[in-house]
């Protein structure tokens, strides 16, 4: 079924139809998501905007997950309609044609009515207006749907209907049908009691129907309401109409009096207030295109859309280049707005001046358009401004806005003008109330940064020091302001080389000092950040300082809750507040501070938080990571060598299986690595060694042997400082595996023997079993098979005695591999099958994959290629799904050997090449074996000799 059969109604309860069948759109919030996507049809709506529209300024921590669920539900509801709901990296879009949405139909009918009226055909115009008004259905627009977006749409739809009714009423008065006008408009008064144009139309219709007393009564009713509720009188125009009716002066005009145009100064000057653009404007091609496209869309929209202000918001962190982009785009657009360009610096984040009040900004705007006497009253200024700009085509730039409230009164009420707003705030209110388009500026790309440096410093100097220039861009966080300051430091300061400035910036403690122009607060990265920080309330400021202590790259809401020591919902709210000010940015399910922002946050945390508070903060988040990484001992069959905090205030994450844990560690590694180092640095030695221990499954799968060794040595140092011999033995056990991966079997054996000595009087048979099993595996790698067998059997006996199925599976895995390498394939298969069953009962996919590889080796050794291929393929599937790249490579290598034996040389070559790429990334010792294998294939050698058919599994 094609998308063309989809039809959506929003001018009443939300309903969607596929031909004549109504589509069930699900629960209220899911329906609200559909409403937003429908009313912003054919445009990508970001996830953040959707959350703002549905939940408002204080969404729950679960909002992002709920949004995903709602979109999935809508996709199911729309199944079979040609996939009208699409997703992209930035959000979702619903594709609808002009006739598929009731508002689009209304817009076309209203345009047709106005065209007929302009062509002196009022009867045809009334018919078109009747058809447009028939699109409304009983009940308020989007009735029953939650969220600020639905509420704003209800107001907008009501205002639109009233405007169309009044245009229709004017036509009926021209057609001399005042009685029907009076009947229609009287019913609108209770919902619009202060609407003067509506009263004027009703008074005119009543008067022309011969009901002069009723017409005068309408005026008295309005005058009393305005006086009692607002303390004002009716407008001069309405008073004039009243006086003419009172004097029985009916019939002198065919339509009610409209408000007169504001008095203009003699010889008005066309405003052209745009500041000069930034010299050497760099990059920003996609962002420029977004702004220009928004302007083109605004100018193309007629009729209904012109009733709403046309707005684009350019938002981002201080110093990211919002004003530069706004001014650049404004100059490009200036010719399209013949009535002039206005520019107001609202000083929302200015360190030297208070933020401009809306009243002051309106005074500037009204003066700029040559208004006559400017009212003292704020509401009167707003009314005068909107009246003047309503029919003008102007470009308005509102720069450096502090909030949506500061901007709202400055927006045109409608018409052809186009407004550009810049702010460090997300301005969610404008996005929700006026469907303002948001352009979020990120720091420059590496290419844009180099372009700016070349323009500012000179391409010859940058070309002479390209690596230093790239490092300078990184240290400046690719922030345009920082890059321009750095360029000035190089060209005008005492440093003769880019590398000299880079050396200064490498010192984190001095970086913010270096990125400033002396005696100019406007050109200081610290200053720019401090203005944003100063605007935060006490709670948000504390959250900012605290997040600055987190040593990782990006933080999850759950980890932030532990860091801030608050419930999940409060942590999510704090992060969203900081994101709204662009002091953190959202990246999927995490929040990230740019490096310069983090340095500033750390700086203010040293003055705003006590040393004890800072340590407790880090200790909380370290305990949360330990709790998250720690498996459920009963499920995994593994006894932890330490006791978890049973009274943890912050619930750790839980994973369904080992694969999820490994995948999460891969995502979190850039956080976990600095956390381990931080734990040792601040003296949280228990957490340091525990984290190093708990990363076994991740490193065993991911393979990063050198990083594993480094991490274990940090943990080992902490274990030694605590005097915990059991912890030391545990880490030595893991260190042996990491060293074996690097081919350092002698060093691995040494560490295992150290571990066994540490256990001599501790009576820990569980750990002793593990050490003996790993010693057997390491000696196998050193080809000391006889001794390896004795240790493997001793380890298996001990595992059975302590009743550990996990360790028994591991020992059987070692025996399977040993017997395969000795050519004892039947015994290898016997051990491997028992080990495989035990591993599956433990639900340990890493161990299961390793045993499957060894079974494949044994079957291959017996000459059973089909069974070997099946085992290796099963292992490969497990590894690919769990992220176990090391054993994925071994499974590929095993399959390559099977194909080589069968003379499928091209398949063998392709498989071995895939294995080689993985092993090189992991810096694994098997690189040499695979390289030799590929050389053998290239030399056209025959089938592999028997000893080459044996794969050394991990």
mmCIF file of C-alpha atoms in Angstrom, residues 585-839:
data_model
loop_
_atom_site.group_PDB
_atom_site.id
_atom_site.type_symbol
_atom_site.label_atom_id
_atom_site.label_comp_id
_atom_site.label_asym_id
_atom_site.label_seq_id
_atom_site.Cartn_x
_atom_site.Cartn_y
_atom_site.Cartn_z
ATOM 1 C CA UNK A 585 26.254 18.142 24.645
ATOM 2 C CA UNK A 586 24.169 15.030 24.150
ATOM 3 C CA UNK A 587 25.618 12.152 22.177
ATOM 4 C CA UNK A 588 23.048 9.376 22.071
ATOM 5 C CA UNK A 589 22.470 8.225 25.660
ATOM 6 C CA UNK A 590 25.471 10.096 27.087
ATOM 7 C CA UNK A 591 26.466 13.670 27.858
ATOM 8 C CA UNK A 592 29.858 15.090 26.955
ATOM 9 C CA UNK A 593 31.861 18.157 27.974
ATOM 10 C CA UNK A 594 34.320 19.576 25.504
ATOM 11 C CA UNK A 595 37.874 19.667 26.844
ATOM 12 C CA UNK A 596 38.053 23.433 27.399
ATOM 13 C CA UNK A 597 34.698 23.382 29.182
ATOM 14 C CA UNK A 598 35.879 20.497 31.351
ATOM 15 C CA UNK A 599 39.078 22.361 32.266
ATOM 16 C CA UNK A 600 36.989 25.361 33.317
ATOM 17 C CA UNK A 601 34.573 23.133 35.265
ATOM 18 C CA UNK A 602 37.501 21.548 37.117
ATOM 19 C CA UNK A 603 38.832 25.033 37.810
ATOM 20 C CA UNK A 604 35.612 26.254 39.403
ATOM 21 C CA UNK A 605 35.191 22.952 41.282
ATOM 22 C CA UNK A 606 38.458 23.610 43.100
ATOM 23 C CA UNK A 607 37.057 26.875 44.427
ATOM 24 C CA UNK A 608 33.444 25.772 44.786
ATOM 25 C CA UNK A 609 33.815 22.274 46.301
ATOM 26 C CA UNK A 610 35.887 21.089 49.261
ATOM 27 C CA UNK A 611 38.657 18.478 48.821
ATOM 28 C CA UNK A 612 36.658 15.949 50.867
ATOM 29 C CA UNK A 613 33.567 16.577 48.750
ATOM 30 C CA UNK A 614 35.533 16.095 45.529
ATOM 31 C CA UNK A 615 36.972 12.783 46.749
ATOM 32 C CA UNK A 616 33.573 11.494 47.916
ATOM 33 C CA UNK A 617 32.119 12.427 44.541
ATOM 34 C CA UNK A 618 34.702 10.381 42.662
ATOM 35 C CA UNK A 619 34.465 7.483 45.092
ATOM 36 C CA UNK A 620 30.701 7.260 44.513
ATOM 37 C CA UNK A 621 31.057 6.998 40.759
ATOM 38 C CA UNK A 622 33.932 4.487 41.109
ATOM 39 C CA UNK A 623 31.730 2.289 43.310
ATOM 40 C CA UNK A 624 28.958 2.565 40.710
ATOM 41 C CA UNK A 625 31.269 1.330 37.950
ATOM 42 C CA UNK A 626 32.493 -1.531 40.141
ATOM 43 C CA UNK A 627 28.887 -2.532 40.838
ATOM 44 C CA UNK A 628 27.998 -2.343 37.146
ATOM 45 C CA UNK A 629 30.975 -4.431 35.995
ATOM 46 C CA UNK A 630 30.585 -7.046 38.719
ATOM 47 C CA UNK A 631 28.651 -10.125 37.491
ATOM 48 C CA UNK A 632 25.959 -11.890 39.435
ATOM 49 C CA UNK A 633 28.125 -14.544 41.081
ATOM 50 C CA UNK A 634 25.431 -17.237 41.083
ATOM 51 C CA UNK A 635 24.510 -16.734 37.423
ATOM 52 C CA UNK A 636 28.105 -16.625 36.207
ATOM 53 C CA UNK A 637 29.433 -19.396 38.424
ATOM 54 C CA UNK A 638 32.250 -17.074 39.531
ATOM 55 C CA UNK A 639 33.007 -16.088 43.113
ATOM 56 C CA UNK A 640 34.211 -12.498 43.349
ATOM 57 C CA UNK A 641 37.469 -11.949 45.286
ATOM 58 C CA UNK A 642 35.858 -9.029 47.132
ATOM 59 C CA UNK A 643 32.529 -8.086 48.679
ATOM 60 C CA UNK A 644 30.302 -5.647 46.847
ATOM 61 C CA UNK A 645 28.813 -2.657 48.624
ATOM 62 C CA UNK A 646 25.480 -4.077 49.728
ATOM 63 C CA UNK A 647 24.028 -0.656 50.598
ATOM 64 C CA UNK A 648 24.832 1.166 47.392
ATOM 65 C CA UNK A 649 22.632 4.264 47.021
ATOM 66 C CA UNK A 650 22.721 4.177 43.250
ATOM 67 C CA UNK A 651 21.516 1.148 41.352
ATOM 68 C CA UNK A 652 24.170 -0.220 38.951
ATOM 69 C CA UNK A 653 23.338 -1.351 35.438
ATOM 70 C CA UNK A 654 22.540 -5.005 34.841
ATOM 71 C CA UNK A 655 23.159 -6.969 31.647
ATOM 72 C CA UNK A 656 21.252 -9.902 30.250
ATOM 73 C CA UNK A 657 24.413 -11.775 29.321
ATOM 74 C CA UNK A 658 28.149 -11.587 28.835
ATOM 75 C CA UNK A 659 27.781 -10.183 25.342
ATOM 76 C CA UNK A 660 25.942 -7.106 26.599
ATOM 77 C CA UNK A 661 28.592 -6.539 29.262
ATOM 78 C CA UNK A 662 31.436 -6.744 26.737
ATOM 79 C CA UNK A 663 29.615 -4.404 24.339
ATOM 80 C CA UNK A 664 28.990 -1.904 27.150
ATOM 81 C CA UNK A 665 32.652 -1.990 28.194
ATOM 82 C CA UNK A 666 33.663 -1.261 24.607
ATOM 83 C CA UNK A 667 31.382 1.789 24.594
ATOM 84 C CA UNK A 668 32.594 2.919 28.027
ATOM 85 C CA UNK A 669 36.315 2.205 27.654
ATOM 86 C CA UNK A 670 37.231 5.891 27.231
ATOM 87 C CA UNK A 671 35.599 6.467 30.630
ATOM 88 C CA UNK A 672 36.804 3.339 32.407
ATOM 89 C CA UNK A 673 40.507 3.726 31.544
ATOM 90 C CA UNK A 674 40.848 7.213 33.104
ATOM 91 C CA UNK A 675 38.693 6.123 36.051
ATOM 92 C CA UNK A 676 41.180 3.356 36.904
ATOM 93 C CA UNK A 677 44.061 5.844 36.796
ATOM 94 C CA UNK A 678 42.071 8.392 38.804
ATOM 95 C CA UNK A 679 41.197 5.788 41.445
ATOM 96 C CA UNK A 680 44.887 5.074 42.047
ATOM 97 C CA UNK A 681 45.830 8.759 41.945
ATOM 98 C CA UNK A 682 43.339 9.826 44.630
ATOM 99 C CA UNK A 683 43.998 6.785 46.827
ATOM 100 C CA UNK A 684 40.824 4.783 46.114
ATOM 101 C CA UNK A 685 42.975 1.657 45.825
ATOM 102 C CA UNK A 686 40.191 -0.856 46.458
ATOM 103 C CA UNK A 687 38.219 0.448 43.493
ATOM 104 C CA UNK A 688 41.354 0.663 41.333
ATOM 105 C CA UNK A 689 42.263 -3.019 41.643
ATOM 106 C CA UNK A 690 38.641 -4.163 41.544
ATOM 107 C CA UNK A 691 38.020 -2.345 38.249
ATOM 108 C CA UNK A 692 41.216 -3.823 36.771
ATOM 109 C CA UNK A 693 40.056 -7.293 37.836
ATOM 110 C CA UNK A 694 36.500 -6.885 36.522
ATOM 111 C CA UNK A 695 37.663 -5.963 33.027
ATOM 112 C CA UNK A 696 38.777 -9.551 32.285
ATOM 113 C CA UNK A 697 35.835 -10.458 30.032
ATOM 114 C CA UNK A 698 36.183 -7.229 28.063
ATOM 115 C CA UNK A 699 39.894 -7.598 27.404
ATOM 116 C CA UNK A 700 39.596 -11.338 26.797
ATOM 117 C CA UNK A 701 37.137 -10.540 23.986
ATOM 118 C CA UNK A 702 38.507 -7.231 22.699
ATOM 119 C CA UNK A 703 42.106 -8.393 22.728
ATOM 120 C CA UNK A 704 43.811 -5.046 23.493
ATOM 121 C CA UNK A 705 46.652 -6.879 25.226
ATOM 122 C CA UNK A 706 48.975 -3.908 25.799
ATOM 123 C CA UNK A 707 46.189 -1.776 27.306
ATOM 124 C CA UNK A 708 45.230 -4.804 29.405
ATOM 125 C CA UNK A 709 48.769 -5.149 30.751
ATOM 126 C CA UNK A 710 48.913 -1.411 31.554
ATOM 127 C CA UNK A 711 45.542 -1.519 33.337
ATOM 128 C CA UNK A 712 46.487 -4.594 35.368
ATOM 129 C CA UNK A 713 49.759 -3.030 36.460
ATOM 130 C CA UNK A 714 47.897 0.041 37.738
ATOM 131 C CA UNK A 715 45.534 -2.264 39.640
ATOM 132 C CA UNK A 716 48.493 -4.339 40.886
ATOM 133 C CA UNK A 717 50.171 -1.257 42.344
ATOM 134 C CA UNK A 718 46.994 -0.395 44.257
ATOM 135 C CA UNK A 719 46.635 -3.990 45.485
ATOM 136 C CA UNK A 720 50.220 -3.899 46.746
ATOM 137 C CA UNK A 721 49.620 -0.598 48.536
ATOM 138 C CA UNK A 722 46.656 -2.117 50.366
ATOM 139 C CA UNK A 723 48.673 -5.261 51.254
ATOM 140 C CA UNK A 724 45.890 -7.453 49.825
ATOM 141 C CA UNK A 725 47.677 -10.668 48.798
ATOM 142 C CA UNK A 726 44.576 -12.272 47.350
ATOM 143 C CA UNK A 727 43.959 -9.239 45.139
ATOM 144 C CA UNK A 728 47.565 -9.388 43.967
ATOM 145 C CA UNK A 729 47.252 -13.079 43.098
ATOM 146 C CA UNK A 730 44.029 -12.447 41.173
ATOM 147 C CA UNK A 731 45.621 -9.690 39.103
ATOM 148 C CA UNK A 732 48.779 -11.744 38.463
ATOM 149 C CA UNK A 733 46.506 -14.493 37.144
ATOM 150 C CA UNK A 734 44.917 -12.071 34.640
ATOM 151 C CA UNK A 735 48.284 -10.525 33.825
ATOM 152 C CA UNK A 736 49.542 -13.950 32.733
ATOM 153 C CA UNK A 737 46.757 -14.196 30.146
ATOM 154 C CA UNK A 738 47.490 -10.706 28.804
ATOM 155 C CA UNK A 739 51.223 -11.452 28.544
ATOM 156 C CA UNK A 740 50.496 -14.737 26.765
ATOM 157 C CA UNK A 741 48.459 -12.813 24.207
ATOM 158 C CA UNK A 742 51.604 -10.807 23.493
ATOM 159 C CA UNK A 743 53.641 -13.995 23.088
ATOM 160 C CA UNK A 744 55.508 -13.379 26.365
ATOM 161 C CA UNK A 745 54.934 -16.862 27.765
ATOM 162 C CA UNK A 746 58.034 -16.850 29.975
ATOM 163 C CA UNK A 747 56.890 -13.665 31.718
ATOM 164 C CA UNK A 748 53.380 -15.102 32.021
ATOM 165 C CA UNK A 749 54.657 -18.275 33.744
ATOM 166 C CA UNK A 750 56.675 -16.103 36.146
ATOM 167 C CA UNK A 751 53.568 -14.106 37.142
ATOM 168 C CA UNK A 752 51.529 -17.289 37.686
ATOM 169 C CA UNK A 753 54.185 -18.797 39.945
ATOM 170 C CA UNK A 754 54.235 -15.517 41.904
ATOM 171 C CA UNK A 755 50.491 -15.772 42.295
ATOM 172 C CA UNK A 756 50.662 -19.372 43.535
ATOM 173 C CA UNK A 757 53.277 -18.406 46.116
ATOM 174 C CA UNK A 758 51.016 -15.607 47.401
ATOM 175 C CA UNK A 759 48.253 -18.187 47.948
ATOM 176 C CA UNK A 760 50.367 -20.722 49.873
ATOM 177 C CA UNK A 761 48.837 -20.009 53.269
ATOM 178 C CA UNK A 762 45.539 -18.400 52.207
ATOM 179 C CA UNK A 763 43.649 -21.642 51.508
ATOM 180 C CA UNK A 764 41.884 -20.237 48.433
ATOM 181 C CA UNK A 765 41.229 -23.317 46.299
ATOM 182 C CA UNK A 766 39.041 -21.403 43.814
ATOM 183 C CA UNK A 767 41.796 -18.975 42.884
ATOM 184 C CA UNK A 768 44.387 -21.764 43.007
ATOM 185 C CA UNK A 769 42.310 -23.696 40.432
ATOM 186 C CA UNK A 770 42.298 -20.722 38.096
ATOM 187 C CA UNK A 771 46.032 -20.123 38.474
ATOM 188 C CA UNK A 772 46.841 -23.777 37.782
ATOM 189 C CA UNK A 773 44.587 -23.855 34.719
ATOM 190 C CA UNK A 774 46.177 -20.718 33.295
ATOM 191 C CA UNK A 775 49.647 -22.085 34.072
ATOM 192 C CA UNK A 776 48.786 -25.187 32.054
ATOM 193 C CA UNK A 777 47.531 -23.059 29.165
ATOM 194 C CA UNK A 778 50.640 -20.858 29.238
ATOM 195 C CA UNK A 779 53.008 -23.847 29.294
ATOM 196 C CA UNK A 780 51.092 -25.224 26.327
ATOM 197 C CA UNK A 781 51.865 -22.009 24.507
ATOM 198 C CA UNK A 782 55.531 -22.544 25.393
ATOM 199 C CA UNK A 783 55.194 -26.127 24.000
ATOM 200 C CA UNK A 784 56.031 -27.694 27.374
ATOM 201 C CA UNK A 785 53.216 -30.228 26.899
ATOM 202 C CA UNK A 786 54.047 -32.810 29.569
ATOM 203 C CA UNK A 787 54.185 -30.297 32.423
ATOM 204 C CA UNK A 788 51.156 -28.475 31.012
ATOM 205 C CA UNK A 789 49.097 -31.695 31.073
ATOM 206 C CA UNK A 790 49.982 -32.369 34.703
ATOM 207 C CA UNK A 791 48.901 -28.872 35.764
ATOM 208 C CA UNK A 792 45.688 -29.045 33.696
ATOM 209 C CA UNK A 793 44.667 -32.346 35.279
ATOM 210 C CA UNK A 794 45.479 -31.066 38.768
ATOM 211 C CA UNK A 795 43.390 -27.977 38.083
ATOM 212 C CA UNK A 796 40.457 -30.082 36.812
ATOM 213 C CA UNK A 797 40.560 -32.314 39.907
ATOM 214 C CA UNK A 798 40.555 -29.229 42.128
ATOM 215 C CA UNK A 799 37.662 -27.648 40.175
ATOM 216 C CA UNK A 800 35.586 -30.792 40.639
ATOM 217 C CA UNK A 801 36.440 -30.912 44.340
ATOM 218 C CA UNK A 802 35.273 -27.345 44.940
ATOM 219 C CA UNK A 803 32.198 -27.934 42.725
ATOM 220 C CA UNK A 804 32.866 -25.110 40.245
ATOM 221 C CA UNK A 805 31.387 -25.851 36.842
ATOM 222 C CA UNK A 806 32.885 -22.649 35.416
ATOM 223 C CA UNK A 807 36.457 -23.611 36.330
ATOM 224 C CA UNK A 808 35.865 -27.212 35.279
ATOM 225 C CA UNK A 809 34.804 -25.941 31.842
ATOM 226 C CA UNK A 810 37.952 -23.827 31.649
ATOM 227 C CA UNK A 811 40.215 -26.749 32.572
ATOM 228 C CA UNK A 812 38.511 -29.040 30.035
ATOM 229 C CA UNK A 813 39.071 -26.301 27.435
ATOM 230 C CA UNK A 814 42.821 -26.347 28.200
ATOM 231 C CA UNK A 815 42.923 -30.163 28.018
ATOM 232 C CA UNK A 816 41.004 -30.128 24.715
ATOM 233 C CA UNK A 817 43.578 -27.780 23.248
ATOM 234 C CA UNK A 818 46.564 -29.660 24.667
ATOM 235 C CA UNK A 819 45.443 -33.020 23.317
ATOM 236 C CA UNK A 820 44.725 -31.461 19.905
ATOM 237 C CA UNK A 821 48.230 -30.039 19.711
ATOM 238 C CA UNK A 822 49.628 -33.470 20.703
ATOM 239 C CA UNK A 823 47.608 -35.056 17.876
ATOM 240 C CA UNK A 824 45.395 -36.951 20.381
ATOM 241 C CA UNK A 825 42.200 -35.885 18.661
ATOM 242 C CA UNK A 826 39.770 -38.403 20.201
ATOM 243 C CA UNK A 827 40.794 -37.379 23.724
ATOM 244 C CA UNK A 828 40.661 -33.738 22.665
ATOM 245 C CA UNK A 829 37.077 -34.169 21.452
ATOM 246 C CA UNK A 830 36.061 -36.000 24.638
ATOM 247 C CA UNK A 831 37.367 -33.177 26.845
ATOM 248 C CA UNK A 832 36.012 -30.476 24.543
ATOM 249 C CA UNK A 833 32.464 -31.839 24.425
ATOM 250 C CA UNK A 834 32.266 -32.061 28.209
ATOM 251 C CA UNK A 835 33.738 -28.585 28.521
ATOM 252 C CA UNK A 836 31.281 -27.178 25.970
ATOM 253 C CA UNK A 837 28.291 -28.511 27.880
ATOM 254 C CA UNK A 838 29.621 -27.016 31.118
ATOM 255 C CA UNK A 839 30.323 -23.635 29.484
#
